[in-house]
Coordinates of C-alpha atoms and ligand atoms in Angstrom, one line a residue:
X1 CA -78.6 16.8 -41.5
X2 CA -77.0 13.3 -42.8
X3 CA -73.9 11.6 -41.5
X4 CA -71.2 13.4 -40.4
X5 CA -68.7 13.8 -43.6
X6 CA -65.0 12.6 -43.2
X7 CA -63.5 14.1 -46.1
X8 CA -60.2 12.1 -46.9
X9 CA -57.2 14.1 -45.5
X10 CA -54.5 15.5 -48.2
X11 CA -50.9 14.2 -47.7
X12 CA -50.0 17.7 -46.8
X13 CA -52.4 17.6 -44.2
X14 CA -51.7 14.3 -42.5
X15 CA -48.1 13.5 -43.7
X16 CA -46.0 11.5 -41.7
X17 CA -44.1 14.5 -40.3
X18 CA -47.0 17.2 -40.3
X19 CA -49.1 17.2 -37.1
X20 CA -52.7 17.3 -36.9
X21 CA -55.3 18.6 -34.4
X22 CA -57.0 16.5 -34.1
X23 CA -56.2 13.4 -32.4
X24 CA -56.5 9.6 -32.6
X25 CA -60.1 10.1 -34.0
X26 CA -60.1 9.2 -37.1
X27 CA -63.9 10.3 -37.8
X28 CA -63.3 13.5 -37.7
X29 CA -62.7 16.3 -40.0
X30 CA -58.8 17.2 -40.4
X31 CA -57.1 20.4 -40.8
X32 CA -53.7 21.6 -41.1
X33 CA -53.5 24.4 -38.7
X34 CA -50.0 23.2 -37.3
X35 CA -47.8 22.2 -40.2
X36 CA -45.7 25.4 -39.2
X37 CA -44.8 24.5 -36.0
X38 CA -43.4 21.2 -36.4
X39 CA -40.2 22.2 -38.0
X40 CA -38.8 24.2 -34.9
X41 CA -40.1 21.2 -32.7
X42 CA -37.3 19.4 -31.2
X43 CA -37.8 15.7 -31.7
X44 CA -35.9 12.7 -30.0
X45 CA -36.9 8.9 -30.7
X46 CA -35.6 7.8 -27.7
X47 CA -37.7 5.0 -26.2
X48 CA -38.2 5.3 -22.4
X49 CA -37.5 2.9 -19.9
X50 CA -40.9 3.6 -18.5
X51 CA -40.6 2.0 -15.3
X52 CA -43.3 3.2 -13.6
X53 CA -43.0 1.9 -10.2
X54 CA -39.7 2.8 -9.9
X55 CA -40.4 6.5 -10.2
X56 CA -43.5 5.7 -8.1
X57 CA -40.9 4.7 -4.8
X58 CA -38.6 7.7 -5.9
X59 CA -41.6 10.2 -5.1
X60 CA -41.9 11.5 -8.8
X61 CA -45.4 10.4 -9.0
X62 CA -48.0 11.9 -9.0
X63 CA -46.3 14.9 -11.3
X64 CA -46.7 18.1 -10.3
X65 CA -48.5 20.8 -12.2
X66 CA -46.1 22.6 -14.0
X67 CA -43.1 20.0 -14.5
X68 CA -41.2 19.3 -17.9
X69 CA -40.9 16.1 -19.1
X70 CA -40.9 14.5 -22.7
X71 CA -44.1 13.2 -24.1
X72 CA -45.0 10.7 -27.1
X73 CA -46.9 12.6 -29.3
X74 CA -49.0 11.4 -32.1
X75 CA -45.9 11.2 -34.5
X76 CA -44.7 8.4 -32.5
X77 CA -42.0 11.0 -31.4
X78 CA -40.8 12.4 -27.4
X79 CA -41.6 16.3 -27.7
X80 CA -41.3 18.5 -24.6
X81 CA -44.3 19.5 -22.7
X82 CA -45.3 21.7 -19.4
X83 CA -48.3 19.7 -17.1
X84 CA -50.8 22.1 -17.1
X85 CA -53.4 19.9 -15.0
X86 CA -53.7 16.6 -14.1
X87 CA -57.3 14.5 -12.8
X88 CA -57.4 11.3 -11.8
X89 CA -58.7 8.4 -13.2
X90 CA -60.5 5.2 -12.4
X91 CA -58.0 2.5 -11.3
X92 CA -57.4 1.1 -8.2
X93 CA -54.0 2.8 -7.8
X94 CA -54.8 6.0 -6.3
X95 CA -51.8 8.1 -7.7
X96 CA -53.1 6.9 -11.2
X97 CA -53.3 10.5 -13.1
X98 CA -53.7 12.3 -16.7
X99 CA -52.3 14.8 -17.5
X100 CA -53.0 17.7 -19.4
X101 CA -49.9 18.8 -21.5
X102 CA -48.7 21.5 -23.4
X103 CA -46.3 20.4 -26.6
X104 CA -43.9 23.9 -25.3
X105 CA -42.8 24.0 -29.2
X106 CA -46.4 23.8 -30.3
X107 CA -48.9 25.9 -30.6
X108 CA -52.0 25.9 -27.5
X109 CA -54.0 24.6 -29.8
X110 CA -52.0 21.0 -29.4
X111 CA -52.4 20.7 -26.1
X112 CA -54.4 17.7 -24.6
X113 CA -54.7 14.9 -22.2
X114 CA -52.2 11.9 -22.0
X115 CA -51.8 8.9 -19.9
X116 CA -48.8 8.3 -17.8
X117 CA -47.5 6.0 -20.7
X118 CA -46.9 8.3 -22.7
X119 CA -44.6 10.0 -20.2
X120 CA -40.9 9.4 -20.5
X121 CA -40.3 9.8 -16.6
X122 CA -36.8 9.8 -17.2
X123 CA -36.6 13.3 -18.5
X124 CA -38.7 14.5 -15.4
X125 CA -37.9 18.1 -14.4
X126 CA -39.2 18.6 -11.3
X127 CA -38.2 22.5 -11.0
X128 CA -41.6 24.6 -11.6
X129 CA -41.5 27.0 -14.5
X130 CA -41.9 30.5 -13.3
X131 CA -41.3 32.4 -16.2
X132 CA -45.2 33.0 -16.8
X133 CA -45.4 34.1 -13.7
X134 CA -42.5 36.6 -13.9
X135 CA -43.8 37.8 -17.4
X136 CA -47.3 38.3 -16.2
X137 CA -46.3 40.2 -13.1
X138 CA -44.3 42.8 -14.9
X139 CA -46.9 43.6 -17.3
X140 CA -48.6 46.9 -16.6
X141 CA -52.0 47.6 -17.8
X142 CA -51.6 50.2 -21.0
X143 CA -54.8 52.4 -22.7
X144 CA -55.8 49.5 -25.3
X145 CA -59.3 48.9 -25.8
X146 CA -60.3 48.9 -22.1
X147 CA -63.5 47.0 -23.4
X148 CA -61.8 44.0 -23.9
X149 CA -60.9 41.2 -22.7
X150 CA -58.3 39.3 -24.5
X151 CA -57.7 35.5 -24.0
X152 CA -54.6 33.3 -23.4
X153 CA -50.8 33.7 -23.8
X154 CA -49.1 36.4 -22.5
X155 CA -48.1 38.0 -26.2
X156 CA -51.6 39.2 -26.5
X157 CA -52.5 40.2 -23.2
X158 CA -50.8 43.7 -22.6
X159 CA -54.0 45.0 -21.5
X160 CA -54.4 42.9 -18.9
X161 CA -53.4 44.0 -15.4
X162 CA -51.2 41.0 -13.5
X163 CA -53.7 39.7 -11.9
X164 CA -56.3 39.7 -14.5
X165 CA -54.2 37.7 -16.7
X166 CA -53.4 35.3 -14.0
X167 CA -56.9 34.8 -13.7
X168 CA -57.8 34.2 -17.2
X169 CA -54.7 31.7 -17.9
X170 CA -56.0 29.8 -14.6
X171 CA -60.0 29.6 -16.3
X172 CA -58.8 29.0 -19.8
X173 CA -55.9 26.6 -19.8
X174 CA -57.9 23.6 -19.9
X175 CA -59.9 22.9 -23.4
X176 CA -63.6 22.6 -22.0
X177 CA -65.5 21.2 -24.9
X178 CA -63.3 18.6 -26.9
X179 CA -65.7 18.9 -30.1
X180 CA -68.5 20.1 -32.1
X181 CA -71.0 18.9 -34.3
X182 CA -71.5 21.4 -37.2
X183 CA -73.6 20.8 -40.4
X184 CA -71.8 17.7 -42.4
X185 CA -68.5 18.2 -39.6
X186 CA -67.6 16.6 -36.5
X187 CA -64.7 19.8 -35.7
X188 CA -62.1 18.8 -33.0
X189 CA -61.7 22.1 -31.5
X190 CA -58.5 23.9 -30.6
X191 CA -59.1 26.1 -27.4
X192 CA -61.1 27.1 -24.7
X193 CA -64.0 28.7 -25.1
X194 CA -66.5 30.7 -22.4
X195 CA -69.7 28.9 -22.9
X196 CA -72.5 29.2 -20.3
X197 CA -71.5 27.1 -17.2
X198 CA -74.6 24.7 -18.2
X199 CA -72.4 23.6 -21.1
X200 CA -69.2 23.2 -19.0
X201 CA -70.0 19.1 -18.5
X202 CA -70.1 18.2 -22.2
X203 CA -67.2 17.4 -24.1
X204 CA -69.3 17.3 -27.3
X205 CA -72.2 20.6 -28.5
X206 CA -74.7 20.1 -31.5
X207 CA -75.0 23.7 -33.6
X208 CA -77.7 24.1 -35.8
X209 CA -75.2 25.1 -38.4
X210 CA -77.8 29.0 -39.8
X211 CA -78.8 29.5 -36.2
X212 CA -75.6 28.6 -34.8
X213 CA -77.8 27.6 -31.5
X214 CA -75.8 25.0 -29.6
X215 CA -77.1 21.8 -27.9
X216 CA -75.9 19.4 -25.8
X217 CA -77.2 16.4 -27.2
X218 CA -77.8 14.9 -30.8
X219 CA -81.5 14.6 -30.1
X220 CA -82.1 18.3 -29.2
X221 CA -80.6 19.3 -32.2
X222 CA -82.8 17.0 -34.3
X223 CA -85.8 18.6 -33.0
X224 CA -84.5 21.5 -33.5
X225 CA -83.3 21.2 -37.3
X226 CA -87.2 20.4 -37.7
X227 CA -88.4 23.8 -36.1
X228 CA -85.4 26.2 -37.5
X229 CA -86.5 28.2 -40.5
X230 CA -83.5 29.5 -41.4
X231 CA -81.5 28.5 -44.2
X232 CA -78.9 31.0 -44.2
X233 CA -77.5 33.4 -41.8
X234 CA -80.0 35.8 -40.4
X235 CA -79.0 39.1 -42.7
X236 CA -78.4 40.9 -45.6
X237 CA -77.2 39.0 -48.8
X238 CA -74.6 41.1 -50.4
X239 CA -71.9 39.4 -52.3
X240 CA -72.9 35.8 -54.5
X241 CA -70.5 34.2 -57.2
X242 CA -71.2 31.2 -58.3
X243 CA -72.1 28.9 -55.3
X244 CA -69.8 31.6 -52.9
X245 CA -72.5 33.9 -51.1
X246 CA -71.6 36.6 -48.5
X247 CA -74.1 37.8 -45.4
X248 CA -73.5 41.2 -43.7
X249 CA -75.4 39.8 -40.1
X250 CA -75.6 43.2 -37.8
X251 CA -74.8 42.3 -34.1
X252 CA -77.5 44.7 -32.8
X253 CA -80.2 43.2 -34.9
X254 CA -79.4 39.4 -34.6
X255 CA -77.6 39.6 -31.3
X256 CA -78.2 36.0 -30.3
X257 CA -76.6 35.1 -33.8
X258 CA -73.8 37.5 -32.9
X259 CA -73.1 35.5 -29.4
X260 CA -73.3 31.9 -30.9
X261 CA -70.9 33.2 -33.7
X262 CA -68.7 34.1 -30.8
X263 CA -68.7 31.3 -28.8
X264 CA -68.0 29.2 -31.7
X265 CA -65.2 31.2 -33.1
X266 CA -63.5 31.2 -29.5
X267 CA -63.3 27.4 -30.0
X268 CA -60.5 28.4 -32.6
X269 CA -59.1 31.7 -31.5
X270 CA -57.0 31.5 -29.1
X271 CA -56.4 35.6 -28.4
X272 CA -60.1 37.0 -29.1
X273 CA -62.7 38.1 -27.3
X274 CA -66.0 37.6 -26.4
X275 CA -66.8 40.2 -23.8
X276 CA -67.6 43.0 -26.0
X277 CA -70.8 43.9 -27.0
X278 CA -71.7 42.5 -30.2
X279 CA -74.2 45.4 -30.9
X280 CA -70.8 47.6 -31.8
X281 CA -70.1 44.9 -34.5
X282 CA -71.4 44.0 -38.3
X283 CA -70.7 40.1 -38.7
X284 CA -69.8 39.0 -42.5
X285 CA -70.2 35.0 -42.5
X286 CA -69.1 33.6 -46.0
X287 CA -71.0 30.2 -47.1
X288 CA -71.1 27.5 -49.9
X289 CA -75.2 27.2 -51.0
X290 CA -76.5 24.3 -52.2
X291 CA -80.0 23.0 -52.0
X292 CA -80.3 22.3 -48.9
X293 CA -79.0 26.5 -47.8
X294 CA -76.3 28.2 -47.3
X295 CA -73.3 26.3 -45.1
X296 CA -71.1 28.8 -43.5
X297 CA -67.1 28.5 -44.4
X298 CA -66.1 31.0 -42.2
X299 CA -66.2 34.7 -41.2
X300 CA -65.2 38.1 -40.0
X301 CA -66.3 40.7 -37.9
X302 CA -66.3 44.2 -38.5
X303 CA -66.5 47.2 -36.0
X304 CA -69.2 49.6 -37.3
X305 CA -67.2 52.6 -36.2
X306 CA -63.1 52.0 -35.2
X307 CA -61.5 54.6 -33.9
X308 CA -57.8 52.5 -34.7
X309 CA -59.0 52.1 -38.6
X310 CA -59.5 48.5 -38.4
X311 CA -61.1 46.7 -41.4
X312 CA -61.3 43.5 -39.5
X313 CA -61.7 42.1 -36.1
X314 CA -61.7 38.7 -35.9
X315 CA -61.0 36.1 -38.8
X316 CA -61.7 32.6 -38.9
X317 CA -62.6 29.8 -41.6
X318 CA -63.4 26.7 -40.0
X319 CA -61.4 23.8 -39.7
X320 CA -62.6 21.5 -42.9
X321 CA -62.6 24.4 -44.9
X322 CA -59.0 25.6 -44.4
X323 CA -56.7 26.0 -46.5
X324 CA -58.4 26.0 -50.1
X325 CA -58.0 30.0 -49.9
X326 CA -60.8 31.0 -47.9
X327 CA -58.6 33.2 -45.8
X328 CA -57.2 35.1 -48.0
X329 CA -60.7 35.8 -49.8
X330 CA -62.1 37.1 -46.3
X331 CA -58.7 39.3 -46.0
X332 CA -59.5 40.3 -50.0
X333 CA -63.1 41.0 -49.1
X334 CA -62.5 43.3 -46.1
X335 CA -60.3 45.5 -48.3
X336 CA -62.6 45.8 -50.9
X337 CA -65.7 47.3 -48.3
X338 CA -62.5 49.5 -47.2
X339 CA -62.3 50.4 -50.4
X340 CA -65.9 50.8 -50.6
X341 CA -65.9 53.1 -47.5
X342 CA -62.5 55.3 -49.1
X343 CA -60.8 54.0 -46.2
X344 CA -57.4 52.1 -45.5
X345 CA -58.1 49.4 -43.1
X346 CA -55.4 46.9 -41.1
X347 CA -56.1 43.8 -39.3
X348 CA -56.7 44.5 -35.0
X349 CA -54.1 43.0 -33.7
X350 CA -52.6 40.9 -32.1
X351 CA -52.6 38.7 -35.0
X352 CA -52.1 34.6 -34.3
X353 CA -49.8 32.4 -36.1
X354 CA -52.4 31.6 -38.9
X355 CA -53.3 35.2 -39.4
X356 CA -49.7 37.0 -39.7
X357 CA -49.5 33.9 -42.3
X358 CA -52.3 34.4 -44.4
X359 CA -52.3 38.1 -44.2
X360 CA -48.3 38.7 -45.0
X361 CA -49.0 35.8 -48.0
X362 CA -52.2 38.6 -48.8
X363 CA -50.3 41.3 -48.4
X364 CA -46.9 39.9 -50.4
X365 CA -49.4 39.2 -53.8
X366 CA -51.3 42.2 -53.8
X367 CA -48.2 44.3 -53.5
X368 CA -45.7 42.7 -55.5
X369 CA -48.6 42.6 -58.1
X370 CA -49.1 45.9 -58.4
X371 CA -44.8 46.2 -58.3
X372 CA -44.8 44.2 -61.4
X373 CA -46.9 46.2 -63.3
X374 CA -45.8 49.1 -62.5
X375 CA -42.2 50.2 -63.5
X376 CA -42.3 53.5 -62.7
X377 CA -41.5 54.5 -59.0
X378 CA -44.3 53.9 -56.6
X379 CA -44.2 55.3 -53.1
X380 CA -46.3 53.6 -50.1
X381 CA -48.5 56.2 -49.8
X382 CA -50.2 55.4 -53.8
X383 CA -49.6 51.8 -53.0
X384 CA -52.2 52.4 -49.8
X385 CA -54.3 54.5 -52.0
X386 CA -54.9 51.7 -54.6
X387 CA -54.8 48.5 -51.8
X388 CA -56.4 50.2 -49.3
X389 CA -53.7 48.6 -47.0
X390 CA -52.3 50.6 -44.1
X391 CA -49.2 52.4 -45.4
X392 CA -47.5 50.3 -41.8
X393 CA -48.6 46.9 -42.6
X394 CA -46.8 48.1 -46.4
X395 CA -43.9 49.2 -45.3
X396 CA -43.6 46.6 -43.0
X397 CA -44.1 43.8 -45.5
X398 CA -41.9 45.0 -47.9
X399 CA -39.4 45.6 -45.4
X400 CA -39.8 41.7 -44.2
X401 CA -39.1 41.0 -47.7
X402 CA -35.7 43.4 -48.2
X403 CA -37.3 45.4 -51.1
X404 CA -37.4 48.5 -48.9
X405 CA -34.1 51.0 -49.2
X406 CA -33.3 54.0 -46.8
X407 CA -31.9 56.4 -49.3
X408 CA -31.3 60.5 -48.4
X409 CA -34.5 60.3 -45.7
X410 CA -36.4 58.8 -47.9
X411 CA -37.7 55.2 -48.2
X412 CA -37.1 53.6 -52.0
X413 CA -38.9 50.3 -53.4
X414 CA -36.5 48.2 -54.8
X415 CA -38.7 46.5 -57.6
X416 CA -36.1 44.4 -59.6
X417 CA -38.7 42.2 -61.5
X418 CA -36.7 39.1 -60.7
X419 CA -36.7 39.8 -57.0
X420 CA -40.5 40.0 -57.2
X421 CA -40.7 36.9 -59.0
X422 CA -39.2 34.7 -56.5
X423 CA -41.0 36.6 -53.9
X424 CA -44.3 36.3 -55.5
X425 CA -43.5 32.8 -55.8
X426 CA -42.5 32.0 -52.3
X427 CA -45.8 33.5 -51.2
X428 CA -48.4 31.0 -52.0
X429 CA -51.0 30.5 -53.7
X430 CA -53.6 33.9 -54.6
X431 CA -56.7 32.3 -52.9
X432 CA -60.5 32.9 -54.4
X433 CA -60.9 35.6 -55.9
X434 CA -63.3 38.7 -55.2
X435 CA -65.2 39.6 -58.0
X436 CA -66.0 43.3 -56.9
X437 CA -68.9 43.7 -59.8
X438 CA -71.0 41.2 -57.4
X439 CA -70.5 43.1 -54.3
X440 CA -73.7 44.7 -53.7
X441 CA -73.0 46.9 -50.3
X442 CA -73.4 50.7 -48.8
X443 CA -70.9 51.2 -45.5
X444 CA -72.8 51.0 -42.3
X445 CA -74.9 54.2 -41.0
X446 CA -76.6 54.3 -37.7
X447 CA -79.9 54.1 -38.2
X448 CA -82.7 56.4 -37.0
Ligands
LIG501 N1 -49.6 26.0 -42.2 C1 -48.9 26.8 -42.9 N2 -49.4 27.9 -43.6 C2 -50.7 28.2 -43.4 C3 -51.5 27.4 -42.7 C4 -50.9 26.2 -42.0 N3 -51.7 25.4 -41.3 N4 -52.8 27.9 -42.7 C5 -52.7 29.0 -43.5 N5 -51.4 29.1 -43.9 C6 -50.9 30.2 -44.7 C7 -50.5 29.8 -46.1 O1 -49.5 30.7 -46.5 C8 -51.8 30.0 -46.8 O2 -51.6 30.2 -48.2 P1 -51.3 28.9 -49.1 O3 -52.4 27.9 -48.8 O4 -51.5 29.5 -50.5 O5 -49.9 28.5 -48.8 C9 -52.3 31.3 -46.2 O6 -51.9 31.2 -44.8 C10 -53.8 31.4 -46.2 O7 -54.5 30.3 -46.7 P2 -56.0 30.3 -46.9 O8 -56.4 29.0 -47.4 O9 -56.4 31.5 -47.7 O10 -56.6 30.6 -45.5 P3 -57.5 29.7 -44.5 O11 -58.9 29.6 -45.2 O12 -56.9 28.5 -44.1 O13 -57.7 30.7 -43.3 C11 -57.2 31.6 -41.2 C12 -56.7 31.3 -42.6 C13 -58.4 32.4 -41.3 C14 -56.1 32.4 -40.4 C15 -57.4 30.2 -40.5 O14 -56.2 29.5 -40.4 C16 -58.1 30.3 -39.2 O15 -59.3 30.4 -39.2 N6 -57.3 30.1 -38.1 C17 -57.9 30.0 -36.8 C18 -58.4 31.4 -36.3 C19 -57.2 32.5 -36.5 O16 -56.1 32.2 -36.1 N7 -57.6 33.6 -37.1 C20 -56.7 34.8 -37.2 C21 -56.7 35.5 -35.9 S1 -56.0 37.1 -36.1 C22 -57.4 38.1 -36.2 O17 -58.5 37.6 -36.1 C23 -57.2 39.6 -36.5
LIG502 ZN1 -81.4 26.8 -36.0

C-alpha cells in the first residue's frame, strides 16, 4: 500500500482567495470542489473584540443551535455561519463548547467544527432561523421515485414528506466520519454518510481501495491488503486506452461491491441515495492501472432499466483526481453506451453544484462543436440524434447561452460562428477523450 501520497496542491487549488475542503491538515490530499462559491461569499476582515467573558455574564454563552454569527474561516476572513450542533469539550469551564457551523454562503460540504475563538460574539444573532422549517413543512410529497430516499438540503428533497425530511436533516447534519484512507489518499470527506452504526465512533475508515471493504483501523486493513485477491473492480473490463481502463460491475452480481461503492460515494454526494437496491443498478468505476492494479478515479452508476431515460445516476470522481477532466469523460462515456443502446439519455436529477457545472461545460462543447461544423440549419431534434443528449437538457443549454430564437412558433439556433467562439471558449477545457473504437460493450439484458 505505501505512504499516503500528498500531491502538491496547484495555485488554483489552494490560492489565497480559493477555499479548500479540506482543513488545517496539511497531509492530506486537496481538491478544489469550492472555488465557485467563494465569490458570492460575503467577506469582512473585521477583527473581533472577542471578549469572551463578557458575553459569558451577558447570557450569550453557550450559543444556541441555530444562531448566526460570523466565523474566522480558514482564509483568515469572518464569513457568516448557522450553529448546527455544538458538544462540549474538556476544560474546566463547563459552558466551554464547539461548534458545528455552516459557512450559509458555502456549500454543506464546508461545514465543520470550530472553537469559540473563532467566533466573533459580537455579531451574535440570537433569533432562531426558521426558514428550514417553514420550507420543509410546505413541501408535499409528489410521485418521484418513491424508492428513494434522497439526502440533505431542501432543493433536492421534493419527495420527501415534512416530516421525513425533518428527520433526515436531524441524522445527517453532522459529518460522521471526518476522513478516509484510500489506496495512495488520505480523502477529507465532505458529507454525511449512512455507514453501519459500528462505524459511527471513527472519525477515520481504511478501504481496501478493489474491494472497497472499509475498516476501522490501519492494522485491519493491512491484513486485509494481504488476503484480498483482487486487483481491479470485481467485473467486466470494457473500455482500456492507454493506462485509462473502464469496469461495468453489475450490482446484483457483486452486491457487497455495489454497497461499499455507495457508502463511499455518499461521503461526497450530498443529495444521493443509498437506500435503493443496488441489484437495479450496473456500476461503471473508471481506474488508472499500473503494476500494482487498477486504482479507481471515479465512477457512475447506471439503472439497468429507467423508466425516466436516464443515462446516469450518480457521478463522482474522487477528490485527488478532480479536476484533470475526469468528469466530463464519465459524462462523455455515458453518452456513448446511450448511443450504443440508440437511446438519448439525461443526467437524474437533481444535479449538485459540481454536476450542473461539469455537465453544462459537457454539454456547451459538444453542441457548439457540432454548431461550428455545421452551417446549415440544425434543429434540436438531429442535434439529439447525433449527441444522444435529451432534446430538454439542449434546448435548455443553448437557451442558458442566448443562441436560442422564438421565431413564427418555431425555435431557431442562432449559430454566428463568432458567438460560438467565445462560448466555446468560456466553457473550459474538453476533458479526456473517449475513444469509442476501444469500447467493447452490449446494453444490459436480463439474464436467464
Ligand atoms: N470549481 C469550479 N468549476 C468546477 C469545479 C470546481 N471546483 N469542479 C468542476 N468544475 C467544472 C469546470 O467547468 C470543469 O471543467 P474545467 O476544469 O475544464 O474548467 C468541469 O466542471 C468538469 O471538470 P472535470 O475535471 O471533467 O470534472 P471532475 O473530474 O472534477 O468531476 C464531478 C466533476 C464528477 C462533478 C466532481 O466534482 C465530483 O465528483 N463532485 C462530487 C460529487 C458530485 O457532486 N457529483 C455530481 C452529482 S449530480 C449526479 O450525480 C447526477
Ligand atoms: Zn479488498
Amino acid at each position: 500500500m505505501g505512504s499516503i501520497e500528498t500531491p502538491p496542491p496547484t495555485a488554483e487549488e489552494n490560492g489565497p482567495t480559493t477555499p479548500t475542503c479540506n482543513g488545517n491538515n496539511k497531509q492530506q490530499q486537496t481538491h478544489s470542489g469550492d472555488g465557485l462559491e467563494i465569490s458570492a461569499a460575503p467577506t469582512s476582515e473585521k477583527t473581533p473584540e472577542n471578549d469572551v467573558s463578557k458575553k459569558r455574564k451577558t447570557g450569550v454563552l453557550p450559543l444556541e443551535v441555530g444562531t448566526r454569527v460570523m466565523c474566522r474561516w480558514r482564509d483568515g476572513k469572518y464569513h457568516p455561519v448557522k450553529v448546527i450542533e455544538r458538544r462540549k469539550i474538556v476544560s474546566s469551564d463547563p459552558n466551554d463548547y464547539e461548534y458545528y457551523v455552516h459557512y450559509t454562503e458555502f456549500n454543506r460540504r464546508l461545514d465543520e467544527w470550530v472553537k469559540l475563538e473563532q467566533l466573533d460574539l459580537d455579531s451574535v444573532e440570537t433569533d432562531v432561523d426558521e426558514k428550514v422549517e417553514d420550507k420543509a413543512t410546505s413541501l408535499k410529497m409528489t410521485r418521484h421515485q418513491k424508492r428513494k430516499i434522497d439526502e440533505t438540503h431542501v432543493e433536492g428533497h421534493e419527495e420527501l414528506d415534512a416530516a421525513s425530511l425533518r428527520e433526515h436533516e436531524e441524522f445527517t447534519k453532522v459529518k460522521n466520519i471526518a476522513t478516509i484512507e484510500l489506496g495512495r489518499y488520505e480523502i477529507e470527506t465532505w458529507y454525511f454518510s449512512p455507514f453501519p452504526p459500528e462505524y459511527n465512533d471513527s472519525l477515520k475508515l481504511y478501504f481496501c481501495e478493489f474491494c472497497l471493504n472499509f475498516m476501522k483501523r490501519k492494522e485491519q486493513l493491512q491484513r486485509h491488503m494481504r488476503k484480498c485477491d483482487l486487483k481491479h473492480p470485481p467485473g467486466d473490463e470494457i473500455y482500456r486506452c492507454g493506462t485509462l481502463s473502464m469496469f461495468e460491475v453489475d450490482g446484483k452480481k457483486n452486491k457487497v461491491y455495489g454497497q461499499n461503492l455507495c457508502y463511499l460515494a455518499k461521503l461526497f454526494l450530498d443529495h444521493k441515495t443509498l437506500y435503493y437496491d443496488v441489484d437495479l443498478f450496473l456500476f461503471y468505476v473508471l481506474c488508472e492501472c499500473d503494476d500494482r492494479g487498477c486504482h479507481m478515479v471515479g465512477y457512475f452508476s447506471k439503472e439497468k432499466h429507467s423508466e425516466e431515460s436516464y443515462n446516469l445516476a450518480c457521478i463522482l470522481t474522487l477528490p485527488p483526481y478532480q479536476r484533470k477532466g475526469y468528469g466530463k469523460f464519465l459524462i462523455a462515456f455515458s453518452y456513448e453506451l446511450s448511443k450504443k443502446e440508440g437511446k438519448v439519455g439525461t443526467p437524474e436529477r437533481p444535479l449538485s453544484d459540481l454536476g450542473m457545472l461539469s455537465y453544462r461545460g459537457y454539454w456547451t462543447r459538444v453542441l457548439l462543436d457540432i454548431l461550428k461544423k455545421h452551417k446549415s440549419n440544425i434543429s434540436i431534434k438531429e442535434l439529439s440524434d447525433m449527441t444522444a443528449i435529451k432534446a430538454d437538457d439542449i434546448l435548455s443549454t443553448l437557451q442558458s447561452l442566448d443562441l436560442i430564437q422564438y421565431r413564427k412558433g418555431q425555435h431557431a439556433i442562432c449559430a454566428d460562428p463568432k458567438v460560438l467562439d467565445r462560448h466555446l471558449k468560456a466553457a473550459g477545457r474538453g476533458g479526456l477523450e473517449v475513444d469509442v473504437s476501444k469500447l467493447i460493450w452490449t446494453p444490459y439484458k436480463e439474464q436467464g
